[in-house]
Short mmCIF file of C-alpha atoms and ligand atoms in Angstrom, two decimals:
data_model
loop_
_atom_site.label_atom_id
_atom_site.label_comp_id
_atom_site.label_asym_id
_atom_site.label_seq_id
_atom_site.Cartn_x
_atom_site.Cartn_y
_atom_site.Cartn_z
CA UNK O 1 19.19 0.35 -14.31
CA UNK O 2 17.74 1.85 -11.87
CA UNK O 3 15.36 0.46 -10.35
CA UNK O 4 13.55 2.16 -7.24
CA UNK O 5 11.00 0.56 -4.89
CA UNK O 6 8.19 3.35 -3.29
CA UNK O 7 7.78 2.24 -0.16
CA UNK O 8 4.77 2.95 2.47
CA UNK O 9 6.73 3.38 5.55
CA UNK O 10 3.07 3.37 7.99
CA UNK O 11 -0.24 1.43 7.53
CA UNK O 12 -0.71 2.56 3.86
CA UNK O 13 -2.33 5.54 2.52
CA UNK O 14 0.70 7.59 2.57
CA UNK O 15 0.48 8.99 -0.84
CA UNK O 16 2.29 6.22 -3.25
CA UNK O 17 0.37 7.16 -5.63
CA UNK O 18 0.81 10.94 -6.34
CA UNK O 19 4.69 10.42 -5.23
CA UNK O 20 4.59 7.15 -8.45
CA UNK O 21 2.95 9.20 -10.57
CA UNK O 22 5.24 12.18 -9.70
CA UNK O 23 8.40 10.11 -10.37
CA UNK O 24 7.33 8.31 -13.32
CA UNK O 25 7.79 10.99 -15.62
CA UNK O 26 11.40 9.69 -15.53
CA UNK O 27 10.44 6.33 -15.57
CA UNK O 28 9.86 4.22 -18.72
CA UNK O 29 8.29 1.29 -16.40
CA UNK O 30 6.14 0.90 -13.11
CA UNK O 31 5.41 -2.30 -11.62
CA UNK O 32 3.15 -3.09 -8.56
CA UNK O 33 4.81 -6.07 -6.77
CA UNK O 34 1.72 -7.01 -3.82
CA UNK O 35 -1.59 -6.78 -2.99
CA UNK O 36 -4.92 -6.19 -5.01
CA UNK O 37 -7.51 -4.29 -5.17
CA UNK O 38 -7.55 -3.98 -1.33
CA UNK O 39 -5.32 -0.81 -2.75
CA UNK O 40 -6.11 2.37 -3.45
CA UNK O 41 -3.69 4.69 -5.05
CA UNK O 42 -5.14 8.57 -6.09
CA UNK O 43 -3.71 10.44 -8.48
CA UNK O 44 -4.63 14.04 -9.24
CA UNK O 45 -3.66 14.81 -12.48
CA UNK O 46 -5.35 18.65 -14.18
CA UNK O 47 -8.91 18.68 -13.42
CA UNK O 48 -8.96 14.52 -13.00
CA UNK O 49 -8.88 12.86 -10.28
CA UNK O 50 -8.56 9.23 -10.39
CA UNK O 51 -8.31 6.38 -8.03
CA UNK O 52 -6.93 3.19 -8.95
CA UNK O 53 -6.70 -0.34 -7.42
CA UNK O 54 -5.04 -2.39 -9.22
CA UNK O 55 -3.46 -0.60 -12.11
CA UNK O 56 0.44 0.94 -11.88
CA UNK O 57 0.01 4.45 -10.66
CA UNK O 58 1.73 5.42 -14.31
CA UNK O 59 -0.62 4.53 -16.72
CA UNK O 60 -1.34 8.67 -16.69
CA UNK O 61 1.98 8.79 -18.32
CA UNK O 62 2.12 7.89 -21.92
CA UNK O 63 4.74 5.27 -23.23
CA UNK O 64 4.92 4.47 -19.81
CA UNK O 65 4.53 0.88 -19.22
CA UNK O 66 2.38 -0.34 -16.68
CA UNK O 67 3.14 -4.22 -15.14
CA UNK O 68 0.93 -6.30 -12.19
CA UNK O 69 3.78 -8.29 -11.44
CA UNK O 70 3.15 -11.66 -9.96
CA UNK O 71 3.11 -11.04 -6.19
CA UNK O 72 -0.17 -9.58 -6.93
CA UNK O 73 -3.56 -11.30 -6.40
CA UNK O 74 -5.75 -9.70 -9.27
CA UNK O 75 -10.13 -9.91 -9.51
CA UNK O 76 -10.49 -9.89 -13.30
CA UNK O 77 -13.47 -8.15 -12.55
CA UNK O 78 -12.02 -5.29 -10.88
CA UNK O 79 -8.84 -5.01 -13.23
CA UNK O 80 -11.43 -5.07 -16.17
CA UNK O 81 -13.80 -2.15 -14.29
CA UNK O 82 -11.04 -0.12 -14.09
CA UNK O 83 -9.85 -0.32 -17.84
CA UNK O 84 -13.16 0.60 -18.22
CA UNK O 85 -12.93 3.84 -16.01
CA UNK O 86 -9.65 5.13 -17.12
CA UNK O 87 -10.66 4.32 -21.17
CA UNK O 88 -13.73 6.32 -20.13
CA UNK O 89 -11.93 9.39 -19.06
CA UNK O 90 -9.75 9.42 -22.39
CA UNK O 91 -6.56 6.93 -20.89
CA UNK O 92 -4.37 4.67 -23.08
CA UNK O 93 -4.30 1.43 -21.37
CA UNK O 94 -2.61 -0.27 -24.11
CA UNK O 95 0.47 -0.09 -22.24
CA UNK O 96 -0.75 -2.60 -19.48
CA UNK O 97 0.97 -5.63 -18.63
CA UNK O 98 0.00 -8.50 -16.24
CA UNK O 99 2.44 -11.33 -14.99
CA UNK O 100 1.00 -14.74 -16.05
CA UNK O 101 1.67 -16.02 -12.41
CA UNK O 102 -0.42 -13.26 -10.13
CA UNK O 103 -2.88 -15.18 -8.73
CA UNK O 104 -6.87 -14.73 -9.71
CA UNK O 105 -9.19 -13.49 -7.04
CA UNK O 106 -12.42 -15.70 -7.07
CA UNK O 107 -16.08 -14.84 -5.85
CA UNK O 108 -15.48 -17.57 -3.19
CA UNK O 109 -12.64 -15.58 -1.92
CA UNK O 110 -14.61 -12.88 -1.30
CA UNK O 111 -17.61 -14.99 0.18
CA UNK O 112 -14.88 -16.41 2.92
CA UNK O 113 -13.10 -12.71 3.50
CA UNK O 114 -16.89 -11.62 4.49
CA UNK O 115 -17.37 -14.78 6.66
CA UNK O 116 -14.46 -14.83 8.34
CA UNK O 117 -14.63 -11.07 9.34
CA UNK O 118 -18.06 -11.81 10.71
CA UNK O 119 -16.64 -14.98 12.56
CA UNK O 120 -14.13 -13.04 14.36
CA UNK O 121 -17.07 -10.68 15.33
CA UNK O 122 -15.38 -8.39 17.62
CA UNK O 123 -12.03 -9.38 16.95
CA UNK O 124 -12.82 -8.55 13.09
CA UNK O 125 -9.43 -7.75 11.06
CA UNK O 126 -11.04 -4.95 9.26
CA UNK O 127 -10.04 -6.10 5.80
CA UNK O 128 -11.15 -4.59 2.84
CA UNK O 129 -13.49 -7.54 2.07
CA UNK O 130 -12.00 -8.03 -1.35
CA UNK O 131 -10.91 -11.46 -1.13
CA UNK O 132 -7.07 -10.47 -0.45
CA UNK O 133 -6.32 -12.79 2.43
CA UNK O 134 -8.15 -16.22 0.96
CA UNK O 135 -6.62 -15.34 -2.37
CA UNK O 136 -3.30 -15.77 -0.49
CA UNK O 137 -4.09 -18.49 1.25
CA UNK O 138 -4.89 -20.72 -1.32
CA UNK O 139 -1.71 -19.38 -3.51
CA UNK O 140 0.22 -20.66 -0.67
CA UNK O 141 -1.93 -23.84 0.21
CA UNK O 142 -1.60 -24.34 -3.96
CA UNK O 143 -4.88 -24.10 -4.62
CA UNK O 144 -4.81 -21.00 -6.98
CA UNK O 145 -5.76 -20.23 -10.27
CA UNK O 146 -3.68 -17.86 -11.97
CA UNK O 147 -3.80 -15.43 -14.48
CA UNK O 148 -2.26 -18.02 -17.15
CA UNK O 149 -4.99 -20.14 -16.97
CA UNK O 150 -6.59 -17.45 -19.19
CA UNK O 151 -4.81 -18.46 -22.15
CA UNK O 152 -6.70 -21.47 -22.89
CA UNK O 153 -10.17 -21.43 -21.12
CA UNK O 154 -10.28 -25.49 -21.21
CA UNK O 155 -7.58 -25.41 -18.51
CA UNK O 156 -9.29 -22.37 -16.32
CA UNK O 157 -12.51 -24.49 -16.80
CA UNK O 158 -11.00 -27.64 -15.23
CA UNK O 159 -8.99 -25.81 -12.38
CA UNK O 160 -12.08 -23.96 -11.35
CA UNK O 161 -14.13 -27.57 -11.21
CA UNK O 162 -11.16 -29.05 -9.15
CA UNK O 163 -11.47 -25.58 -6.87
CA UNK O 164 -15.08 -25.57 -6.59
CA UNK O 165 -15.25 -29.05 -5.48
CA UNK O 166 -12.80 -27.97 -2.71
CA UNK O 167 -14.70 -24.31 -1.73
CA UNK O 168 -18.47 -26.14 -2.18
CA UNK O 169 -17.31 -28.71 0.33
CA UNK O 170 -15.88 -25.73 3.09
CA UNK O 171 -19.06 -23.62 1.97
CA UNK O 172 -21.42 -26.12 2.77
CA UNK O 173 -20.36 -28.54 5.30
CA UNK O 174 -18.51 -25.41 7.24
CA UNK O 175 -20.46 -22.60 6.82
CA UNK O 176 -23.77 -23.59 6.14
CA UNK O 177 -23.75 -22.08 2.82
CA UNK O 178 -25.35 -22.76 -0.97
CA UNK O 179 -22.85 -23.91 -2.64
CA UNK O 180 -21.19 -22.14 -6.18
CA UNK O 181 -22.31 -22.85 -9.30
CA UNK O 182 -20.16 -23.35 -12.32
CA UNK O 183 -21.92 -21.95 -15.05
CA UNK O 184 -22.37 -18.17 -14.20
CA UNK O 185 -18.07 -18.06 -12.76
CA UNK O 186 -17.30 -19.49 -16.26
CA UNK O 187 -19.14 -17.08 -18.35
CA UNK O 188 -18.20 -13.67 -15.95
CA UNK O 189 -14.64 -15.18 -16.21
CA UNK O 190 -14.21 -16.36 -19.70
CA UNK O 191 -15.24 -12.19 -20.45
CA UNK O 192 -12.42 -11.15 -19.10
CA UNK O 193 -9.97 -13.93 -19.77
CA UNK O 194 -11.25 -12.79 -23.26
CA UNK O 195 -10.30 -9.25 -22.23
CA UNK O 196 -7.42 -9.40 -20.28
CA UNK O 197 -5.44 -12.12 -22.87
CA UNK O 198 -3.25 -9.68 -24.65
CA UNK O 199 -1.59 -7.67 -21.63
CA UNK O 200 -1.17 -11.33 -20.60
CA UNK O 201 2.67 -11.72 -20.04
CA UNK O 202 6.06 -12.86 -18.46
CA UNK O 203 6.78 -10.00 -16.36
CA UNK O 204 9.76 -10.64 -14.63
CA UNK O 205 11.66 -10.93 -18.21
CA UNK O 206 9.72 -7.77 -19.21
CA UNK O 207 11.02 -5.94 -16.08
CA UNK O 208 14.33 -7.68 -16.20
CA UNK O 209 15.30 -6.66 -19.83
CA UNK O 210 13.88 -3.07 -19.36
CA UNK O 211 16.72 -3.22 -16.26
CA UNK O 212 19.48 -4.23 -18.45
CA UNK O 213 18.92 -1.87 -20.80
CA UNK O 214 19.46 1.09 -18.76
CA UNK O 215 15.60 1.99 -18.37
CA UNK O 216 14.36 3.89 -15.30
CA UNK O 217 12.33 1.22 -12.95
CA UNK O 218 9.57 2.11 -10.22
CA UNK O 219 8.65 -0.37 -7.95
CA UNK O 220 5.29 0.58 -6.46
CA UNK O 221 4.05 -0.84 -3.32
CA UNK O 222 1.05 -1.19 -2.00
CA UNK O 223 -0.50 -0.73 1.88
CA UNK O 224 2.65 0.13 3.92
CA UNK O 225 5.30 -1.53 6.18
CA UNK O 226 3.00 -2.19 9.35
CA UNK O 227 0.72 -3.95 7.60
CA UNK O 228 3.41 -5.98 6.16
CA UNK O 229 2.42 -10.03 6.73
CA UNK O 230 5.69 -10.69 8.22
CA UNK O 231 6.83 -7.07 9.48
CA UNK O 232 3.53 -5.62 10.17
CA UNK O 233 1.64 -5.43 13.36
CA UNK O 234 0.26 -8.98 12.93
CA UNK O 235 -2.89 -10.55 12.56
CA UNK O 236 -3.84 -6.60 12.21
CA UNK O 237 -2.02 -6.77 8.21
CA UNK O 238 -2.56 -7.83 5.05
CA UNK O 239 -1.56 -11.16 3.58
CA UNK O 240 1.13 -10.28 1.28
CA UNK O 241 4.65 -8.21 1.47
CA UNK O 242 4.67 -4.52 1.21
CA UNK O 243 8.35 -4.13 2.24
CA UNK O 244 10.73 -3.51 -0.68
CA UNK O 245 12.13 -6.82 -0.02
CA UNK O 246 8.58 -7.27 -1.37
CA UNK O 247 9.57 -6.06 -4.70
CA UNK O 248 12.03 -9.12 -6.12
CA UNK O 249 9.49 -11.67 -5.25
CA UNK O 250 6.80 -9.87 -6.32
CA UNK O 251 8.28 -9.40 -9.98
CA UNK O 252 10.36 -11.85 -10.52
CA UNK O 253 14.20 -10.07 -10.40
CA UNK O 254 17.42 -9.97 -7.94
CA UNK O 255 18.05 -7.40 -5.67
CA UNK O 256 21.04 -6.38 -7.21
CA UNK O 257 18.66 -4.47 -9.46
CA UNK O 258 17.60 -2.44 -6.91
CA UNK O 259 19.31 0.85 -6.69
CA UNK O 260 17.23 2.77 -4.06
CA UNK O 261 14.33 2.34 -1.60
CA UNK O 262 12.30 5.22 -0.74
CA UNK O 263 9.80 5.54 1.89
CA UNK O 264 6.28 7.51 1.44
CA UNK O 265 5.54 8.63 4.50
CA UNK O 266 2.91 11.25 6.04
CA UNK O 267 3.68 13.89 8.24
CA UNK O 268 1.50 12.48 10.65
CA UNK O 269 0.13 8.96 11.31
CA UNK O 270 -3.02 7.29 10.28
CA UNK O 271 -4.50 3.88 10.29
CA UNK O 272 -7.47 1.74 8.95
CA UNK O 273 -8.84 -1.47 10.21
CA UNK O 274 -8.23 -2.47 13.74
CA UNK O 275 -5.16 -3.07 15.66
CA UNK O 276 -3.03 -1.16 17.79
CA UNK O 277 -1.57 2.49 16.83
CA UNK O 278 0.16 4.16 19.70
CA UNK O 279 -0.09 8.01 18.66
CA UNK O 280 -3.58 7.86 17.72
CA UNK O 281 -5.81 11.07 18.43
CA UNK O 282 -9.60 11.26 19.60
CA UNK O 283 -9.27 14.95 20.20
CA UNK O 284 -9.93 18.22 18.07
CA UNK O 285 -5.93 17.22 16.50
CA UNK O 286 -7.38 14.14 15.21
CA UNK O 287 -10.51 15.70 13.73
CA UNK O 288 -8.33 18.35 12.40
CA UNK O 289 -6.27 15.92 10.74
CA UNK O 290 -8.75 13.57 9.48
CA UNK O 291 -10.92 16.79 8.13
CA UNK O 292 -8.43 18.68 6.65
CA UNK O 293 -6.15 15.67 5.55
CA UNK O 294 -9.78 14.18 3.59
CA UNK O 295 -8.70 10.91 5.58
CA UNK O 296 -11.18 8.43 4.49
CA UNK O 297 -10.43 5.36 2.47
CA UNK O 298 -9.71 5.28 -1.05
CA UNK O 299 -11.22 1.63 -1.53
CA UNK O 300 -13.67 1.05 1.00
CA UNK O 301 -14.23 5.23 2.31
CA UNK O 302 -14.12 4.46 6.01
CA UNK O 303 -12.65 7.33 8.38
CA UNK O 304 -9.57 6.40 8.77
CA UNK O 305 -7.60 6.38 12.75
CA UNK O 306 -5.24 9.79 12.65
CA UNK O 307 -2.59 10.73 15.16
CA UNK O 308 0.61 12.23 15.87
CA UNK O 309 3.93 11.81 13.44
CA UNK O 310 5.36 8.31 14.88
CA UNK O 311 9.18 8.42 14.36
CA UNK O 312 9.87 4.71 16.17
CA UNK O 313 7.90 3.69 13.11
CA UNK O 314 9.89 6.00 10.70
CA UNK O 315 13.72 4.41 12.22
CA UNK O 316 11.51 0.66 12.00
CA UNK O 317 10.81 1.32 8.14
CA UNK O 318 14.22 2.33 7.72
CA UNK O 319 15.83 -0.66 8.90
CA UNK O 320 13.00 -3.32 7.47
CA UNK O 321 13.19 -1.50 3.99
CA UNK O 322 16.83 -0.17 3.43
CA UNK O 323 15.79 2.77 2.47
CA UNK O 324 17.44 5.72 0.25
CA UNK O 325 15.14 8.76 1.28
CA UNK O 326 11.86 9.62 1.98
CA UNK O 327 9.06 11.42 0.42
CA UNK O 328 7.21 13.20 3.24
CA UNK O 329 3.34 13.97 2.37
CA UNK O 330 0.84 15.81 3.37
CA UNK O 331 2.62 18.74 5.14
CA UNK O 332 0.12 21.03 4.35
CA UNK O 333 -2.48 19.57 6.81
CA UNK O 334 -0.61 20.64 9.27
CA UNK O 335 -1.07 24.06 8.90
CA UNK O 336 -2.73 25.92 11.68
CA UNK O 337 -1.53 23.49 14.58
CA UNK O 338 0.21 25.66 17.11
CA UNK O 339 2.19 22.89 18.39
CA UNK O 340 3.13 19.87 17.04
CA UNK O 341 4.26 16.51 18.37
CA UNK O 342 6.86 13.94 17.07
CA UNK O 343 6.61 10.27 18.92
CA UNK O 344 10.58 9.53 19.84
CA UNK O 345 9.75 6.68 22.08
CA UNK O 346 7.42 4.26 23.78
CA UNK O 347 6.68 3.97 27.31
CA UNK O 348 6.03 0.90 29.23
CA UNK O 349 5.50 2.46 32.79
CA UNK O 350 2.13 0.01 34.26
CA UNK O 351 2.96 -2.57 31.38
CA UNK O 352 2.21 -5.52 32.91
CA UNK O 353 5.15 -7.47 30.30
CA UNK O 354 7.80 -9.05 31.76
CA UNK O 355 10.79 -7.60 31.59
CA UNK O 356 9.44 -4.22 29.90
CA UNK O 357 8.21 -2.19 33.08
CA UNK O 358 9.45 1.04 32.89
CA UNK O 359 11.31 1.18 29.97
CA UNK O 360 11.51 3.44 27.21
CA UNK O 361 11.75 2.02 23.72
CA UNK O 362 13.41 3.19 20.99
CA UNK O 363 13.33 0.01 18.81
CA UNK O 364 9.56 -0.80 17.31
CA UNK O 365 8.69 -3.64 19.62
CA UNK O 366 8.16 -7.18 17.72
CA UNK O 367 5.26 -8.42 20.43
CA UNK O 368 1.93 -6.95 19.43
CA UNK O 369 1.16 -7.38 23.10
CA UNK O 370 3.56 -4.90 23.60
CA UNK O 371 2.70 -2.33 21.34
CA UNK O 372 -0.77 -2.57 22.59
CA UNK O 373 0.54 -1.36 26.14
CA UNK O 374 2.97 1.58 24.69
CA UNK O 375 2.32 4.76 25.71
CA UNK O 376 4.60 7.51 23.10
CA UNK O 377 6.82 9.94 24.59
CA UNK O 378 6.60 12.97 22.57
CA UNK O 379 9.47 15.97 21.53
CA UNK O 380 7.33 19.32 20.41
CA UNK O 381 7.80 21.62 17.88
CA UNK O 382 6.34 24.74 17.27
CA UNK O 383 3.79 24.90 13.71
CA UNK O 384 3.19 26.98 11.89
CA UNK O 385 -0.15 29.27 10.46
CA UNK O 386 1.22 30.26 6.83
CA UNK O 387 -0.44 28.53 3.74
CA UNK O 388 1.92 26.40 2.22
CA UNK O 389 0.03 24.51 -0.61
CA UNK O 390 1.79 27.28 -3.04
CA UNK O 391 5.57 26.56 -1.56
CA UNK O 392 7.66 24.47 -4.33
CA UNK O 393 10.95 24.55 -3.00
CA UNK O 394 12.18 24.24 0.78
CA UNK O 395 12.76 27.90 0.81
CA UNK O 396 9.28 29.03 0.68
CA UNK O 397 8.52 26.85 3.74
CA UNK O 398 8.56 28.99 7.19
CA UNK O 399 11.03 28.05 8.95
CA UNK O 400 8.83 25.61 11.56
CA UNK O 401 7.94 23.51 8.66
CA UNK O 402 11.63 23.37 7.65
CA UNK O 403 12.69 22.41 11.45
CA UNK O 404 9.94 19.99 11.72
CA UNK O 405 11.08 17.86 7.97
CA UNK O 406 14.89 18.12 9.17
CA UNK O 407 13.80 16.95 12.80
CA UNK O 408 12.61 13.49 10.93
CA UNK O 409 14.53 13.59 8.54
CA UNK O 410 17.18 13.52 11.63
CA UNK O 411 14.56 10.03 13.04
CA UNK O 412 14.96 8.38 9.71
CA UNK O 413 18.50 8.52 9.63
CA UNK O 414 17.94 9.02 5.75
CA UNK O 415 17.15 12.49 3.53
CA UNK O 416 13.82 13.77 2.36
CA UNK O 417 13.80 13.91 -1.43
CA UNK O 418 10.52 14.81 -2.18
CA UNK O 419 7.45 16.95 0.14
CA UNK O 420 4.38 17.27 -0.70
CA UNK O 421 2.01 20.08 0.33
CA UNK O 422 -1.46 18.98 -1.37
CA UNK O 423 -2.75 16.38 -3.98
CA UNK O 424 -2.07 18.05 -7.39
CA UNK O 425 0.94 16.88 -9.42
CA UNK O 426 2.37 20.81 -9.03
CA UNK O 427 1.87 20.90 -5.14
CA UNK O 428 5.55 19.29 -4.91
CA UNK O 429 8.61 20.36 -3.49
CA UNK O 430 11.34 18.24 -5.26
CA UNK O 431 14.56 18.02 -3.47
CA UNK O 432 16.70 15.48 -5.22
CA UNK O 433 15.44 12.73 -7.78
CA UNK O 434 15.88 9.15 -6.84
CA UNK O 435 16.73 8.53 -10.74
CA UNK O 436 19.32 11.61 -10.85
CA UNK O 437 21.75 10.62 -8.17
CA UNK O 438 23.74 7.25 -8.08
CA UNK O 439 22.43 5.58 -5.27
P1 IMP J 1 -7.02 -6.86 3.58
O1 IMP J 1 -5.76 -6.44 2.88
O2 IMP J 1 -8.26 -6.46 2.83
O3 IMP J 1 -7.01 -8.31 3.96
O4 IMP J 1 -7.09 -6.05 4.97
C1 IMP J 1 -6.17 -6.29 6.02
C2 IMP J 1 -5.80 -4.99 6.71
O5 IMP J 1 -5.06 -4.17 5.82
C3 IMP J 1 -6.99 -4.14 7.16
O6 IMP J 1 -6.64 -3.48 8.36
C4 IMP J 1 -7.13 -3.13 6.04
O7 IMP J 1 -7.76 -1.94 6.48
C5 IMP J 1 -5.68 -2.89 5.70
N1 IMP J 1 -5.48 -2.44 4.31
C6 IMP J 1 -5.52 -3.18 3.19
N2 IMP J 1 -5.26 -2.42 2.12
C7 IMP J 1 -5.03 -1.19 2.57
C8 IMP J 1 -4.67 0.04 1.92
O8 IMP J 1 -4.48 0.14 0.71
N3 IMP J 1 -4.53 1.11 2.74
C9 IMP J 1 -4.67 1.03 4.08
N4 IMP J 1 -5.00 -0.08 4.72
C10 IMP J 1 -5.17 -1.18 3.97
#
């Protein structure tokens, strides 16, 4: 041991990927536990900057080996584009391995994302459109075909007739569609089964034994807590479980092999897709923050929702996630606000739910229709102008900065290990190491 989950504490995009890549210098493992290539982790490493989807944010580190465990839902296609990319740009992915029970992402999946988006018309989800939430469903409704039908084509070649005559039958008598043919899935398929075969493996052994032996463990999430399909702001999440709880199921160990949780979070808010978000900004602080803060998607490169540092979401993530510290990002876009505000609380005043009226919240409320009424009630804090992509311990910071990390710090209830004030590896404060101190 140990093993450490990374955590989004918001609605994603917090910066896993910089803080996974950052930590897995000390780590001889990293395994993503959920999601797909709805993801989109960055990593800025010299002059590169890369952005993966699907692939452990520490295949930039060599020796380091990089594991889809089986909570994720993987589109060959993608995984194999991405090979491509990284090979291209001079990376090893030799050291890639991919649980034999992640589920495969299919081109009807991402026929019935599309149509269901455009069914819901206004009401729309805002998914990524890559298949995620139909690739779930049919894991659950045991539909699936998983990665381990790769090994022998003959038994991904009768699954995907048994599936098709399922998805032709919804496709045409539901939708109105053509239905799929056969023929051109096998061949695109059978490529990358051909491809992908060797990483093929049992992960949660893999993971397990590199546990036992005393190896250094990173659990990467993907999206965040809020968009968690249980603990998120529901329908407005994603279909699988970015929570650290996330992590066990998702690879395939106990959670007695966890050793510490920590949270990415930024030091402000942001949001993509619909639903509600109760500090969000339409002002000159939001365009400031999306501007500055380059806030548009990774995966899809839609400007994302930005507003004001939510701490009732920080103390929710703490409690749904156990967590160990934080790593605060972003900082650095904050520079040049004169004021700044921290979200302590909602307000309910005019909320026309029962039993709410009036009421100030501490607790993140469990009924979206009351999170779609809350109004935040805000502490300020005074920013600061300094520059403080250069600062790389907690000393250099003005003292503002310093007030405004121990304020949330103070929210969290747990310690800030790790700030970030821009996107190259460098730009890092490090405070304490998850993989230094016993947990
Ligand atoms: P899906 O995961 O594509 O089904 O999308 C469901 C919701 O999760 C939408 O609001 C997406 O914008 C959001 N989402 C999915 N992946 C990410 C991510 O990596 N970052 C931020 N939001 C995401």
């Amino acid at each position: 041991m140990p093993g450490i989950v990374i955590v989004g504490a918001q609605w994603g995009d917090e910066g896993k990927g910089k803080v996974t890549d950052l930590l897995a210098e000390q780590a001889q493992v990293v395994v993503r536990y959920q999601g797909g290539n709805n993801a989109g982790h960055t990593v800025v490493v010299g002059q590169q900057t890369l952005k993966l989807h699907l692939i452990p944010s520490g295949i930039h580190r060599p020796g380091v080996l990089c594991v889809i465990g089986n909570g994720l839902v993987v589109d060959p296609r993608a995984l194999v584009a991405e090979m491509d990319e990284l090979e291209a740009n001079g990376l090893d992915t030799s050291g890639l391995r991919i649980s034999a029970n992640a589920h495969l992402v299919m081109p009807y999946h991402l026929m019935l994302d599309g149509i269901e988006e455009e069914r819901r018309g206004g009401k729309s989800l805002g998914t990524t459109r890559r298949g995620i939430g139909p690739t779930y469903t049919d894991k659950v409704a045991r539909y699936g075909l998983r990665v381990q039908d790769f090994l022998d084509i003959a038994v991904f070649e009768e699954k995907l007739s048994q599936a098709l005559e399922q998805k032709n039958a919804l496709l045409t008598a539901v939708y109105g569609k053509e239905p799929l043919e056969m023929g051109p899935i096998l061949q695109e398929y059978g490529a990358c089964a051909e491809r992908l075969r060797p990483h093929i493996v049992d992960a949660s052994l893999l993971v397990h034994e590199a546990l036992t032996q005393g190896q250094n463990v990173l659990f990467e999430g993907a999206q965040g807590t809020l968009l968690d399909i249980d603990h998120g702001t529901y329908p407005f999440v994603t279909s699988s479980s970015p929570v650290a709880g996330g992590a066990c199921t998702g690879v395939g160990i106990g959670p007695r092999l966890i050793d510490g949780v920590i949270a990415v979070s930024k030091a402000y808010t942001t949001r993509v897709g619909a639903g509600p978000f109760p500090t969000e900004l339409s002002d000159d602080v939001g365009d400031h923050l999306r501007e500055v803060g380059r806030e548009y998607g990774t995966t899809t490169g839609r400007p994302r929702r930005c507003g004001w540092f939510d701490g009732v979401i920080l103390r929710y993530a703490a409690r749904v996630n156990g967590l160990t510290g934080l790593a605060l990002t972003k900082l650095d876009v904050l520079t040049g606000l004169p004021r700044l505000k921290i979200c302590v609380g909602y307000e309910l005043a005019l909320s026309k739910v029962e039993g709410y009226d009036g009421q100030v919240l501490k607790e993140f409320p469990y009924q979206g229709a009351v999170l779609a009424r809350c109004q935040p009630v805000y502490e300020e804090m005074d920013g600061w102008a300094e520059d403080i992509s250069g600062a790389r311990t907690s000393d250099e910071l003005p003292p503002q900065a310093r007030a405004y990390v121990a304020r949330l710090e103070e929210l969290a209830g747990v310690p800030v290990d790790i700030i970030s004030v821009g996107p190259k590896r460098e730009q890092t404060i490090l405070l304490r190491s998850p993989f230094a101190t016993p947990q």
